[in-house]
Amino acid sequence: MKTLAIVISIFILMFMVYSTNVFKAYFMSDKYYESIFEGNFDPSIKGASVKINLKHKYDAEYSLFITVPEHLSVELRTEKEVLHYKFVSNGKTLKEGLTDSPFGAMGYSSSHDNYCSALLLNFILPYPGASGDVTLELKSENPMSSLHKYEGEIMISIMPASLK
């Protein structure tokens, strides 16, 4: 009986460890860091907007990135109040504000893709105070002038934030 209790305890402990975001981020990183959204959005155009229904896989912190494909580095000037963001659930605004442009972009590359990506916003999902589905609304308030030369190529993506 004691052995059965020990075996069950070990399985429960293993399941608890397996269920953590830390385990998934380190040992299943390809799946954990998959984007929950990727789409075209050009913050270099005033008034450009997009609504994103946030369907998340993990209860975690998520990051909104701006991405310029086929470029390993992009010059980003520090501009204030670039994007207006709003989190909405069942018609109720949960939070809204303005992002600044990132101070710099980090280059990432893989065997098939070369792109430059920069962090714009971090947030938690499920969103605090949400009573159902959550939509992130983005609108370009102050166009990112340093990205004009990449017009038509710019995308945004949302994925779990890197663990700190």
mmCIF file of C-alpha atoms in Angstrom:
data_model
loop_
_atom_site.group_PDB
_atom_site.id
_atom_site.type_symbol
_atom_site.label_atom_id
_atom_site.label_comp_id
_atom_site.label_asym_id
_atom_site.label_seq_id
_atom_site.Cartn_x
_atom_site.Cartn_y
_atom_site.Cartn_z
ATOM 1 C CA MET A 1 0.000 0.000 0.000
ATOM 2 C CA LYS A 2 2.836 2.371 0.872
ATOM 3 C CA THR A 3 4.514 1.666 -2.482
ATOM 4 C CA LEU A 4 1.289 2.449 -4.353
ATOM 5 C CA ALA A 5 0.982 5.772 -2.508
ATOM 6 C CA ILE A 6 4.587 6.651 -3.404
ATOM 7 C CA VAL A 7 4.053 5.761 -7.086
ATOM 8 C CA ILE A 8 0.841 7.807 -7.237
ATOM 9 C CA SER A 9 2.598 10.739 -5.532
ATOM 10 C CA ILE A 10 5.431 10.571 -8.066
ATOM 11 C CA PHE A 11 2.958 10.583 -10.993
ATOM 12 C CA ILE A 12 1.083 13.532 -9.510
ATOM 13 C CA LEU A 13 4.346 15.434 -8.999
ATOM 14 C CA MET A 14 5.467 14.642 -12.559
ATOM 15 C CA PHE A 15 2.118 15.849 -13.933
ATOM 16 C CA MET A 16 2.351 19.068 -11.906
ATOM 17 C CA VAL A 17 5.863 19.775 -13.237
ATOM 18 C CA TYR A 18 4.835 18.882 -16.807
ATOM 19 C CA SER A 19 1.885 21.285 -16.582
ATOM 20 C CA THR A 20 4.020 24.326 -15.746
ATOM 21 C CA ASN A 21 4.877 26.979 -18.324
ATOM 22 C CA VAL A 22 8.535 26.790 -17.281
ATOM 23 C CA PHE A 23 8.718 23.108 -18.229
ATOM 24 C CA LYS A 24 6.996 23.745 -21.566
ATOM 25 C CA ALA A 25 9.139 26.776 -22.352
ATOM 26 C CA TYR A 26 12.404 24.910 -21.769
ATOM 27 C CA PHE A 27 11.577 21.407 -22.959
ATOM 28 C CA MET A 28 8.843 21.996 -25.547
ATOM 29 C CA SER A 29 9.849 25.460 -26.708
ATOM 30 C CA ASP A 30 8.793 24.975 -30.350
ATOM 31 C CA LYS A 31 5.196 24.423 -29.280
ATOM 32 C CA TYR A 32 5.199 26.821 -26.333
ATOM 33 C CA TYR A 33 6.497 29.807 -28.317
ATOM 34 C CA GLU A 34 4.162 29.332 -31.313
ATOM 35 C CA SER A 35 2.372 32.513 -32.335
ATOM 36 C CA ILE A 36 -1.277 32.787 -31.413
ATOM 37 C CA PHE A 37 -1.616 35.527 -34.045
ATOM 38 C CA GLU A 38 0.330 36.623 -37.120
ATOM 39 C CA GLY A 39 -0.967 39.141 -39.589
ATOM 40 C CA ASN A 40 -0.298 42.191 -41.697
ATOM 41 C CA PHE A 41 -0.395 45.513 -39.922
ATOM 42 C CA ASP A 42 1.561 48.565 -40.961
ATOM 43 C CA PRO A 43 2.211 51.079 -38.158
ATOM 44 C CA SER A 44 3.964 53.379 -40.630
ATOM 45 C CA ILE A 45 0.522 54.333 -42.020
ATOM 46 C CA LYS A 46 -1.583 56.730 -39.934
ATOM 47 C CA GLY A 47 -4.954 55.239 -39.074
ATOM 48 C CA ALA A 48 -4.048 51.625 -39.914
ATOM 49 C CA SER A 49 -6.010 49.370 -37.590
ATOM 50 C CA VAL A 50 -6.595 45.737 -36.739
ATOM 51 C CA LYS A 51 -8.793 43.777 -34.318
ATOM 52 C CA ILE A 52 -7.383 40.536 -32.941
ATOM 53 C CA ASN A 53 -9.446 37.943 -31.123
ATOM 54 C CA LEU A 54 -7.042 36.647 -28.471
ATOM 55 C CA LYS A 55 -7.353 32.858 -28.283
ATOM 56 C CA HIS A 56 -4.536 31.699 -26.028
ATOM 57 C CA LYS A 57 -3.058 28.261 -25.447
ATOM 58 C CA TYR A 58 -1.356 28.897 -22.119
ATOM 59 C CA ASP A 59 -2.168 31.039 -19.101
ATOM 60 C CA ALA A 60 0.909 33.228 -19.374
ATOM 61 C CA GLU A 61 2.373 36.606 -20.255
ATOM 62 C CA TYR A 62 2.207 37.309 -23.995
ATOM 63 C CA SER A 63 4.144 39.740 -26.181
ATOM 64 C CA LEU A 64 3.067 41.777 -29.188
ATOM 65 C CA PHE A 65 5.871 42.071 -31.740
ATOM 66 C CA ILE A 66 6.269 44.108 -34.879
ATOM 67 C CA THR A 67 8.143 42.136 -37.531
ATOM 68 C CA VAL A 68 9.851 43.091 -40.769
ATOM 69 C CA PRO A 69 10.514 39.942 -42.843
ATOM 70 C CA GLU A 70 13.650 39.475 -44.928
ATOM 71 C CA HIS A 71 15.655 42.024 -42.946
ATOM 72 C CA LEU A 72 18.119 41.172 -40.200
ATOM 73 C CA SER A 73 18.176 44.688 -38.797
ATOM 74 C CA VAL A 74 15.889 47.675 -38.933
ATOM 75 C CA GLU A 75 16.496 51.212 -37.729
ATOM 76 C CA LEU A 76 13.814 52.186 -35.253
ATOM 77 C CA ARG A 77 13.657 55.742 -34.009
ATOM 78 C CA THR A 78 12.205 56.389 -30.590
ATOM 79 C CA GLU A 79 8.784 57.814 -31.235
ATOM 80 C CA LYS A 80 6.134 58.459 -28.605
ATOM 81 C CA GLU A 81 2.518 57.292 -28.629
ATOM 82 C CA VAL A 82 2.851 55.136 -31.724
ATOM 83 C CA LEU A 83 -0.025 52.665 -31.349
ATOM 84 C CA HIS A 84 -3.299 53.047 -29.529
ATOM 85 C CA TYR A 85 -4.262 49.691 -28.000
ATOM 86 C CA LYS A 86 -7.507 48.627 -26.399
ATOM 87 C CA PHE A 87 -8.459 45.344 -24.719
ATOM 88 C CA VAL A 88 -12.206 44.707 -25.046
ATOM 89 C CA SER A 89 -14.369 41.928 -23.577
ATOM 90 C CA ASN A 90 -18.114 41.684 -24.227
ATOM 91 C CA GLY A 91 -18.208 45.294 -25.428
ATOM 92 C CA LYS A 92 -16.493 46.590 -22.277
ATOM 93 C CA THR A 93 -13.081 48.273 -22.507
ATOM 94 C CA LEU A 94 -10.774 46.648 -19.959
ATOM 95 C CA LYS A 95 -7.680 48.726 -20.642
ATOM 96 C CA GLU A 96 -6.433 51.124 -23.260
ATOM 97 C CA GLY A 97 -3.297 53.114 -23.776
ATOM 98 C CA LEU A 98 -0.510 54.102 -26.120
ATOM 99 C CA THR A 99 2.705 52.273 -26.910
ATOM 100 C CA ASP A 100 6.001 53.911 -27.705
ATOM 101 C CA SER A 101 8.140 52.588 -30.514
ATOM 102 C CA PRO A 102 10.794 50.164 -29.338
ATOM 103 C CA PHE A 103 14.263 51.578 -28.734
ATOM 104 C CA GLY A 104 15.820 48.999 -30.988
ATOM 105 C CA ALA A 105 15.056 45.824 -32.821
ATOM 106 C CA MET A 106 16.526 42.451 -32.271
ATOM 107 C CA GLY A 107 17.434 40.339 -35.279
ATOM 108 C CA TYR A 108 16.404 36.709 -35.373
ATOM 109 C CA SER A 109 17.085 34.231 -38.119
ATOM 110 C CA SER A 110 16.443 30.593 -38.780
ATOM 111 C CA SER A 111 17.233 28.203 -41.575
ATOM 112 C CA HIS A 112 14.332 29.441 -43.698
ATOM 113 C CA ASP A 113 13.466 32.897 -42.422
ATOM 114 C CA ASN A 114 15.347 36.083 -41.807
ATOM 115 C CA TYR A 115 13.459 38.774 -39.994
ATOM 116 C CA CYS A 116 13.781 41.587 -37.540
ATOM 117 C CA SER A 117 11.364 41.718 -34.659
ATOM 118 C CA ALA A 118 10.801 44.281 -31.894
ATOM 119 C CA LEU A 119 8.645 44.127 -28.776
ATOM 120 C CA LEU A 120 5.789 46.644 -28.470
ATOM 121 C CA LEU A 121 3.589 45.409 -25.617
ATOM 122 C CA ASN A 122 3.340 42.699 -22.936
ATOM 123 C CA PHE A 123 0.075 41.503 -21.374
ATOM 124 C CA ILE A 124 -1.349 38.547 -19.434
ATOM 125 C CA LEU A 125 -3.829 36.008 -20.824
ATOM 126 C CA PRO A 126 -6.427 35.204 -19.749
ATOM 127 C CA TYR A 127 -6.856 38.949 -19.472
ATOM 128 C CA PRO A 128 -7.590 40.135 -15.916
ATOM 129 C CA GLY A 129 -11.221 41.186 -15.550
ATOM 130 C CA ALA A 130 -12.349 39.621 -18.824
ATOM 131 C CA SER A 131 -15.703 37.883 -18.658
ATOM 132 C CA GLY A 132 -15.305 36.050 -21.949
ATOM 133 C CA ASP A 133 -13.448 36.444 -25.210
ATOM 134 C CA VAL A 134 -10.945 39.290 -25.390
ATOM 135 C CA THR A 135 -10.199 41.388 -28.454
ATOM 136 C CA LEU A 136 -7.077 43.510 -28.857
ATOM 137 C CA GLU A 137 -7.715 46.558 -31.029
ATOM 138 C CA LEU A 138 -4.678 48.350 -32.456
ATOM 139 C CA LYS A 139 -4.615 51.638 -34.341
ATOM 140 C CA SER A 140 -1.630 53.583 -35.637
ATOM 141 C CA GLU A 141 -1.847 57.016 -33.996
ATOM 142 C CA ASN A 142 1.624 58.404 -34.699
ATOM 143 C CA PRO A 143 3.065 56.525 -37.691
ATOM 144 C CA MET A 144 6.461 54.916 -37.182
ATOM 145 C CA SER A 145 8.241 57.009 -39.787
ATOM 146 C CA SER A 146 11.402 54.914 -39.650
ATOM 147 C CA LEU A 147 9.423 51.997 -41.111
ATOM 148 C CA HIS A 148 8.090 53.798 -44.218
ATOM 149 C CA LYS A 149 10.661 52.093 -46.451
ATOM 150 C CA TYR A 150 9.258 48.680 -45.395
ATOM 151 C CA GLU A 151 5.639 49.611 -46.177
ATOM 152 C CA GLY A 152 3.627 46.575 -47.194
ATOM 153 C CA GLU A 153 6.082 44.116 -45.603
ATOM 154 C CA ILE A 154 5.379 44.790 -41.926
ATOM 155 C CA MET A 155 3.566 42.243 -39.781
ATOM 156 C CA ILE A 156 2.623 41.805 -36.148
ATOM 157 C CA SER A 157 2.659 38.641 -34.092
ATOM 158 C CA ILE A 158 1.611 37.616 -30.611
ATOM 159 C CA MET A 159 3.320 34.791 -28.727
ATOM 160 C CA PRO A 160 4.135 33.846 -25.152
ATOM 161 C CA ALA A 161 6.710 36.201 -23.660
ATOM 162 C CA SER A 162 10.203 34.941 -22.958
ATOM 163 C CA LEU A 163 10.543 33.682 -19.420
ATOM 164 C CA LYS A 164 12.544 35.993 -17.193
#
